[in-house]
């Protein structure tokens, strides 16, 4: 009735959706229920935390000991859940190195900015990486960026854009 994996270590899964037989990964006190297709679970015995990060699709993550619906986190691409065994705390956040999402866009985004309004550049990054970029629209209303950032990771793109306008950024959550 279910596809169940008990994991001690780290594994990346690509799972075919089958609503009649849910796919569940148990490891280090946390359960990951597949709602999508591709994710990584780190549940190393003896490590104080367990982590689940999503590459594609969606997963639900919850404590094995408290599987209540209200305690579940739904993760989408470039999001991570960290479960701390000692405190029993389950937190949602951004993966360390967000990756460009698989896209149906043809051609894929290039991140070639030529006197592009900062708001438009941020909007393109948000769509491409499934992140929220919060900024003061009034303060950047007249700011533009000219840069070729196609081959740069997200954090480098953000650092370079912020440096160009005398700003900085931080990751929240």
mmCIF file with all atom_site columns, N, CA, C and O in Angstrom, residues 121-142:
data_model
loop_
_atom_site.group_PDB
_atom_site.id
_atom_site.type_symbol
_atom_site.label_atom_id
_atom_site.label_alt_id
_atom_site.label_comp_id
_atom_site.label_asym_id
_atom_site.label_entity_id
_atom_site.label_seq_id
_atom_site.pdbx_PDB_ins_code
_atom_site.Cartn_x
_atom_site.Cartn_y
_atom_site.Cartn_z
_atom_site.occupancy
_atom_site.B_iso_or_equiv
_atom_site.pdbx_formal_charge
_atom_site.auth_seq_id
_atom_site.auth_comp_id
_atom_site.auth_asym_id
_atom_site.auth_atom_id
_atom_site.pdbx_PDB_model_num
ATOM 1  N N  . UNK A 1 121 ? 15.182 42.512 -13.183 1.00 0.00 ? 121 UNK A N  1
ATOM 2  C CA . UNK A 1 121 ? 16.244 41.526 -12.950 1.00 0.00 ? 121 UNK A CA 1
ATOM 3  C C  . UNK A 1 121 ? 15.879 40.634 -11.762 1.00 0.00 ? 121 UNK A C  1
ATOM 4  O O  . UNK A 1 121 ? 16.017 39.406 -11.827 1.00 0.00 ? 121 UNK A O  1
ATOM 5  N N  . UNK A 1 122 ? 15.391 41.248 -10.682 1.00 0.00 ? 122 UNK A N  1
ATOM 6  C CA . UNK A 1 122 ? 14.981 40.465 -9.509  1.00 0.00 ? 122 UNK A CA 1
ATOM 7  C C  . UNK A 1 122 ? 13.819 39.533 -9.854  1.00 0.00 ? 122 UNK A C  1
ATOM 8  O O  . UNK A 1 122 ? 13.790 38.383 -9.426  1.00 0.00 ? 122 UNK A O  1
ATOM 9  N N  . UNK A 1 123 ? 12.873 40.005 -10.634 1.00 0.00 ? 123 UNK A N  1
ATOM 10 C CA . UNK A 1 123 ? 11.727 39.171 -11.022 1.00 0.00 ? 123 UNK A CA 1
ATOM 11 C C  . UNK A 1 123 ? 12.191 37.945 -11.814 1.00 0.00 ? 123 UNK A C  1
ATOM 12 O O  . UNK A 1 123 ? 11.688 36.832 -11.614 1.00 0.00 ? 123 UNK A O  1
ATOM 13 N N  . UNK A 1 124 ? 13.151 38.136 -12.701 1.00 0.00 ? 124 UNK A N  1
ATOM 14 C CA . UNK A 1 124 ? 13.666 37.013 -13.484 1.00 0.00 ? 124 UNK A CA 1
ATOM 15 C C  . UNK A 1 124 ? 14.368 36.007 -12.576 1.00 0.00 ? 124 UNK A C  1
ATOM 16 O O  . UNK A 1 124 ? 14.192 34.790 -12.730 1.00 0.00 ? 124 UNK A O  1
ATOM 17 N N  . UNK A 1 125 ? 15.143 36.482 -11.608 1.00 0.00 ? 125 UNK A N  1
ATOM 18 C CA . UNK A 1 125 ? 15.822 35.583 -10.668 1.00 0.00 ? 125 UNK A CA 1
ATOM 19 C C  . UNK A 1 125 ? 14.815 34.830 -9.806  1.00 0.00 ? 125 UNK A C  1
ATOM 20 O O  . UNK A 1 125 ? 14.986 33.627 -9.554  1.00 0.00 ? 125 UNK A O  1
ATOM 21 N N  . UNK A 1 126 ? 13.779 35.515 -9.352  1.00 0.00 ? 126 UNK A N  1
ATOM 22 C CA . UNK A 1 126 ? 12.759 34.859 -8.535  1.00 0.00 ? 126 UNK A CA 1
ATOM 23 C C  . UNK A 1 126 ? 12.122 33.688 -9.278  1.00 0.00 ? 126 UNK A C  1
ATOM 24 O O  . UNK A 1 126 ? 11.968 32.599 -8.719  1.00 0.00 ? 126 UNK A O  1
ATOM 25 N N  . UNK A 1 127 ? 11.745 33.911 -10.536 1.00 0.00 ? 127 UNK A N  1
ATOM 26 C CA . UNK A 1 127 ? 11.114 32.853 -11.332 1.00 0.00 ? 127 UNK A CA 1
ATOM 27 C C  . UNK A 1 127 ? 12.089 31.704 -11.609 1.00 0.00 ? 127 UNK A C  1
ATOM 28 O O  . UNK A 1 127 ? 11.719 30.538 -11.534 1.00 0.00 ? 127 UNK A O  1
ATOM 29 N N  . UNK A 1 128 ? 13.316 32.046 -11.927 1.00 0.00 ? 128 UNK A N  1
ATOM 30 C CA . UNK A 1 128 ? 14.283 31.029 -12.333 1.00 0.00 ? 128 UNK A CA 1
ATOM 31 C C  . UNK A 1 128 ? 14.741 30.139 -11.182 1.00 0.00 ? 128 UNK A C  1
ATOM 32 O O  . UNK A 1 128 ? 15.087 28.972 -11.401 1.00 0.00 ? 128 UNK A O  1
ATOM 33 N N  . UNK A 1 129 ? 14.734 30.678 -9.945  1.00 0.00 ? 129 UNK A N  1
ATOM 34 C CA . UNK A 1 129 ? 15.261 29.921 -8.800  1.00 0.00 ? 129 UNK A CA 1
ATOM 35 C C  . UNK A 1 129 ? 14.205 29.594 -7.734  1.00 0.00 ? 129 UNK A C  1
ATOM 36 O O  . UNK A 1 129 ? 14.546 29.023 -6.699  1.00 0.00 ? 129 UNK A O  1
ATOM 37 N N  . UNK A 1 130 ? 12.946 29.994 -7.956  1.00 0.00 ? 130 UNK A N  1
ATOM 38 C CA . UNK A 1 130 ? 11.897 29.759 -6.970  1.00 0.00 ? 130 UNK A CA 1
ATOM 39 C C  . UNK A 1 130 ? 12.246 30.378 -5.615  1.00 0.00 ? 130 UNK A C  1
ATOM 40 O O  . UNK A 1 130 ? 12.166 29.735 -4.580  1.00 0.00 ? 130 UNK A O  1
ATOM 41 N N  . UNK A 1 131 ? 12.668 31.630 -5.630  1.00 0.00 ? 131 UNK A N  1
ATOM 42 C CA . UNK A 1 131 ? 12.994 32.354 -4.399  1.00 0.00 ? 131 UNK A CA 1
ATOM 43 C C  . UNK A 1 131 ? 12.198 33.657 -4.376  1.00 0.00 ? 131 UNK A C  1
ATOM 44 O O  . UNK A 1 131 ? 11.749 34.148 -5.412  1.00 0.00 ? 131 UNK A O  1
ATOM 45 N N  . UNK A 1 132 ? 12.026 34.197 -3.185  1.00 0.00 ? 132 UNK A N  1
ATOM 46 C CA . UNK A 1 132 ? 11.426 35.516 -3.024  1.00 0.00 ? 132 UNK A CA 1
ATOM 47 C C  . UNK A 1 132 ? 12.548 36.496 -2.725  1.00 0.00 ? 132 UNK A C  1
ATOM 48 O O  . UNK A 1 132 ? 13.344 36.267 -1.817  1.00 0.00 ? 132 UNK A O  1
ATOM 49 N N  . UNK A 1 133 ? 12.594 37.573 -3.475  1.00 0.00 ? 133 UNK A N  1
ATOM 50 C CA . UNK A 1 133 ? 13.575 38.627 -3.230  1.00 0.00 ? 133 UNK A CA 1
ATOM 51 C C  . UNK A 1 133 ? 12.785 39.833 -2.738  1.00 0.00 ? 133 UNK A C  1
ATOM 52 O O  . UNK A 1 133 ? 11.939 40.370 -3.464  1.00 0.00 ? 133 UNK A O  1
ATOM 53 N N  . UNK A 1 134 ? 13.035 40.218 -1.507  1.00 0.00 ? 134 UNK A N  1
ATOM 54 C CA . UNK A 1 134 ? 12.316 41.321 -0.887  1.00 0.00 ? 134 UNK A CA 1
ATOM 55 C C  . UNK A 1 134 ? 13.211 42.553 -0.931  1.00 0.00 ? 134 UNK A C  1
ATOM 56 O O  . UNK A 1 134 ? 14.379 42.495 -0.544  1.00 0.00 ? 134 UNK A O  1
ATOM 57 N N  . UNK A 1 135 ? 12.660 43.651 -1.395  1.00 0.00 ? 135 UNK A N  1
ATOM 58 C CA . UNK A 1 135 ? 13.436 44.880 -1.532  1.00 0.00 ? 135 UNK A CA 1
ATOM 59 C C  . UNK A 1 135 ? 12.487 46.074 -1.435  1.00 0.00 ? 135 UNK A C  1
ATOM 60 O O  . UNK A 1 135 ? 11.271 45.939 -1.534  1.00 0.00 ? 135 UNK A O  1
ATOM 61 N N  . UNK A 1 136 ? 13.059 47.246 -1.243  1.00 0.00 ? 136 UNK A N  1
ATOM 62 C CA . UNK A 1 136 ? 12.299 48.488 -1.171  1.00 0.00 ? 136 UNK A CA 1
ATOM 63 C C  . UNK A 1 136 ? 12.165 49.038 -2.589  1.00 0.00 ? 136 UNK A C  1
ATOM 64 O O  . UNK A 1 136 ? 13.113 49.603 -3.143  1.00 0.00 ? 136 UNK A O  1
ATOM 65 N N  . UNK A 1 137 ? 11.001 48.878 -3.185  1.00 0.00 ? 137 UNK A N  1
ATOM 66 C CA . UNK A 1 137 ? 10.782 49.281 -4.577  1.00 0.00 ? 137 UNK A CA 1
ATOM 67 C C  . UNK A 1 137 ? 11.035 50.770 -4.788  1.00 0.00 ? 137 UNK A C  1
ATOM 68 O O  . UNK A 1 137 ? 11.547 51.173 -5.836  1.00 0.00 ? 137 UNK A O  1
ATOM 69 N N  . UNK A 1 138 ? 10.701 51.592 -3.806  1.00 0.00 ? 138 UNK A N  1
ATOM 70 C CA . UNK A 1 138 ? 10.929 53.037 -3.944  1.00 0.00 ? 138 UNK A CA 1
ATOM 71 C C  . UNK A 1 138 ? 12.416 53.365 -4.044  1.00 0.00 ? 138 UNK A C  1
ATOM 72 O O  . UNK A 1 138 ? 12.812 54.234 -4.814  1.00 0.00 ? 138 UNK A O  1
ATOM 73 N N  . UNK A 1 139 ? 13.226 52.665 -3.279  1.00 0.00 ? 139 UNK A N  1
ATOM 74 C CA . UNK A 1 139 ? 14.668 52.960 -3.264  1.00 0.00 ? 139 UNK A CA 1
ATOM 75 C C  . UNK A 1 139 ? 15.378 52.510 -4.534  1.00 0.00 ? 139 UNK A C  1
ATOM 76 O O  . UNK A 1 139 ? 16.421 53.042 -4.871  1.00 0.00 ? 139 UNK A O  1
ATOM 77 N N  . UNK A 1 140 ? 14.840 51.501 -5.219  1.00 0.00 ? 140 UNK A N  1
ATOM 78 C CA . UNK A 1 140 ? 15.532 51.011 -6.420  1.00 0.00 ? 140 UNK A CA 1
ATOM 79 C C  . UNK A 1 140 ? 14.823 51.389 -7.709  1.00 0.00 ? 140 UNK A C  1
ATOM 80 O O  . UNK A 1 140 ? 15.205 50.937 -8.780  1.00 0.00 ? 140 UNK A O  1
ATOM 81 N N  . UNK A 1 141 ? 13.789 52.210 -7.587  1.00 0.00 ? 141 UNK A N  1
ATOM 82 C CA . UNK A 1 141 ? 12.961 52.560 -8.744  1.00 0.00 ? 141 UNK A CA 1
ATOM 83 C C  . UNK A 1 141 ? 13.781 53.008 -9.955  1.00 0.00 ? 141 UNK A C  1
ATOM 84 O O  . UNK A 1 141 ? 13.476 52.669 -11.081 1.00 0.00 ? 141 UNK A O  1
ATOM 85 N N  . UNK A 1 142 ? 14.856 53.757 -9.749  1.00 0.00 ? 142 UNK A N  1
ATOM 86 C CA . UNK A 1 142 ? 15.635 54.287 -10.867 1.00 0.00 ? 142 UNK A CA 1
ATOM 87 C C  . UNK A 1 142 ? 16.948 53.521 -11.092 1.00 0.00 ? 142 UNK A C  1
ATOM 88 O O  . UNK A 1 142 ? 17.776 53.956 -11.879 1.00 0.00 ? 142 UNK A O  1
#
